[in-house]
Each structure stands twice: as structure tokens, then as C-alpha cells.
mmCIF file of C-alpha atoms in Angstrom:
data_model
loop_
_atom_site.group_PDB
_atom_site.id
_atom_site.type_symbol
_atom_site.label_atom_id
_atom_site.label_comp_id
_atom_site.label_asym_id
_atom_site.label_seq_id
_atom_site.Cartn_x
_atom_site.Cartn_y
_atom_site.Cartn_z
ATOM 1 C CA MET W 1 12.285 120.072 28.776
ATOM 2 C CA THR W 2 11.514 116.354 29.144
ATOM 3 C CA ILE W 3 10.815 114.120 26.171
ATOM 4 C CA GLN W 4 7.781 111.875 26.676
ATOM 5 C CA GLN W 5 8.491 108.176 26.087
ATOM 6 C CA THR W 6 6.190 106.529 23.551
ATOM 7 C CA VAL W 7 5.337 102.968 22.621
ATOM 8 C CA LYS W 8 4.119 101.920 19.170
ATOM 9 C CA VAL W 9 1.636 99.023 18.897
ATOM 10 C CA GLN W 10 0.203 97.221 15.867
ATOM 11 C CA LEU W 11 -2.972 95.111 15.719
ATOM 12 C CA VAL W 12 -1.884 91.747 14.262
ATOM 13 C CA ARG W 13 -4.896 89.536 15.138
ATOM 14 C CA SER W 14 -8.584 90.235 14.658
ATOM 15 C CA PRO W 15 -10.604 90.890 17.829
ATOM 16 C CA ILE W 16 -13.597 89.081 16.284
ATOM 17 C CA GLY W 17 -14.694 86.363 18.664
ATOM 18 C CA CYS W 18 -12.789 87.886 21.587
ATOM 19 C CA LYS W 19 -14.256 89.069 24.868
ATOM 20 C CA GLU W 20 -16.124 92.361 24.677
ATOM 21 C CA ASP W 21 -13.783 94.075 27.154
ATOM 22 C CA HIS W 22 -10.777 92.989 25.074
ATOM 23 C CA ARG W 23 -12.395 94.573 22.000
ATOM 24 C CA ALA W 24 -12.968 97.745 24.012
ATOM 25 C CA THR W 25 -9.288 97.723 25.019
ATOM 26 C CA VAL W 26 -8.258 97.472 21.341
ATOM 27 C CA ARG W 27 -10.433 100.509 20.550
ATOM 28 C CA GLY W 28 -9.097 102.304 23.629
ATOM 29 C CA LEU W 29 -5.571 101.955 22.275
ATOM 30 C CA GLY W 30 -6.719 103.648 19.053
ATOM 31 C CA LEU W 31 -6.531 100.529 16.888
ATOM 32 C CA ARG W 32 -9.190 99.885 14.253
ATOM 33 C CA LYS W 33 -8.364 97.659 11.303
ATOM 34 C CA LEU W 34 -5.891 94.804 11.116
ATOM 35 C CA ASN W 35 -2.269 96.003 10.901
ATOM 36 C CA SER W 36 -3.234 99.504 12.070
ATOM 37 C CA THR W 37 -0.622 101.118 14.303
ATOM 38 C CA SER W 38 -0.878 103.585 17.147
ATOM 39 C CA GLU W 39 1.802 105.546 18.983
ATOM 40 C CA LEU W 40 0.939 106.079 22.645
ATOM 41 C CA GLN W 41 2.544 107.544 25.743
ATOM 42 C CA ASP W 42 4.417 104.908 27.748
ATOM 43 C CA THR W 43 2.395 104.940 30.977
ATOM 44 C CA PRO W 44 1.555 102.112 33.391
ATOM 45 C CA ALA W 45 -2.095 102.284 32.238
ATOM 46 C CA VAL W 46 -1.155 101.831 28.569
ATOM 47 C CA ARG W 47 1.296 99.051 29.504
ATOM 48 C CA GLY W 48 -1.525 97.254 31.327
ATOM 49 C CA MET W 49 -3.829 97.564 28.325
ATOM 50 C CA ILE W 50 -1.132 96.172 26.009
ATOM 51 C CA ASN W 51 -0.488 93.322 28.460
ATOM 52 C CA LYS W 52 -4.214 92.485 28.582
ATOM 53 C CA ILE W 53 -4.478 92.055 24.800
ATOM 54 C CA SER W 54 -0.887 90.913 24.180
ATOM 55 C CA TYR W 55 -2.148 88.029 22.010
ATOM 56 C CA LEU W 56 -3.718 90.531 19.568
ATOM 57 C CA VAL W 57 -0.989 93.164 19.283
ATOM 58 C CA LYS W 58 2.705 93.524 18.517
ATOM 59 C CA VAL W 59 4.914 96.203 20.066
ATOM 60 C CA LEU W 60 7.034 97.821 17.372
#
């Protein structure tokens, strides 16, 4: 039995005024309102999404 690694992210800046694809990435990570958190599987795809919008989120 393997335990899946997870990463927890929190939206700390508003995506208002950001590029449309960056807003879509925020939604894709399951983040809605400011300070909302989401726990996701630690995959290369998720890491790339976090890296793309690193100025909007904080990894907890």
C-alpha cells in the first residue's frame, strides 16, 4: 500500500487583473476565494500549475 504525496496550496493574491489562463489555472487547482486552500496530489502537472501562478499562491 503506497501513500500518495499531497501538496496544500492557498490563494493569497486576487487573480483580478491577471491573464485569463492564469485565472483558469487558479480554478483548475480548486481555488475560489482569497485564502481558500486546496490539497492536491503531488504530480509534475500540479507542480507546473503551482509554478505558473506562484505569485498568487502559497504552498503550506
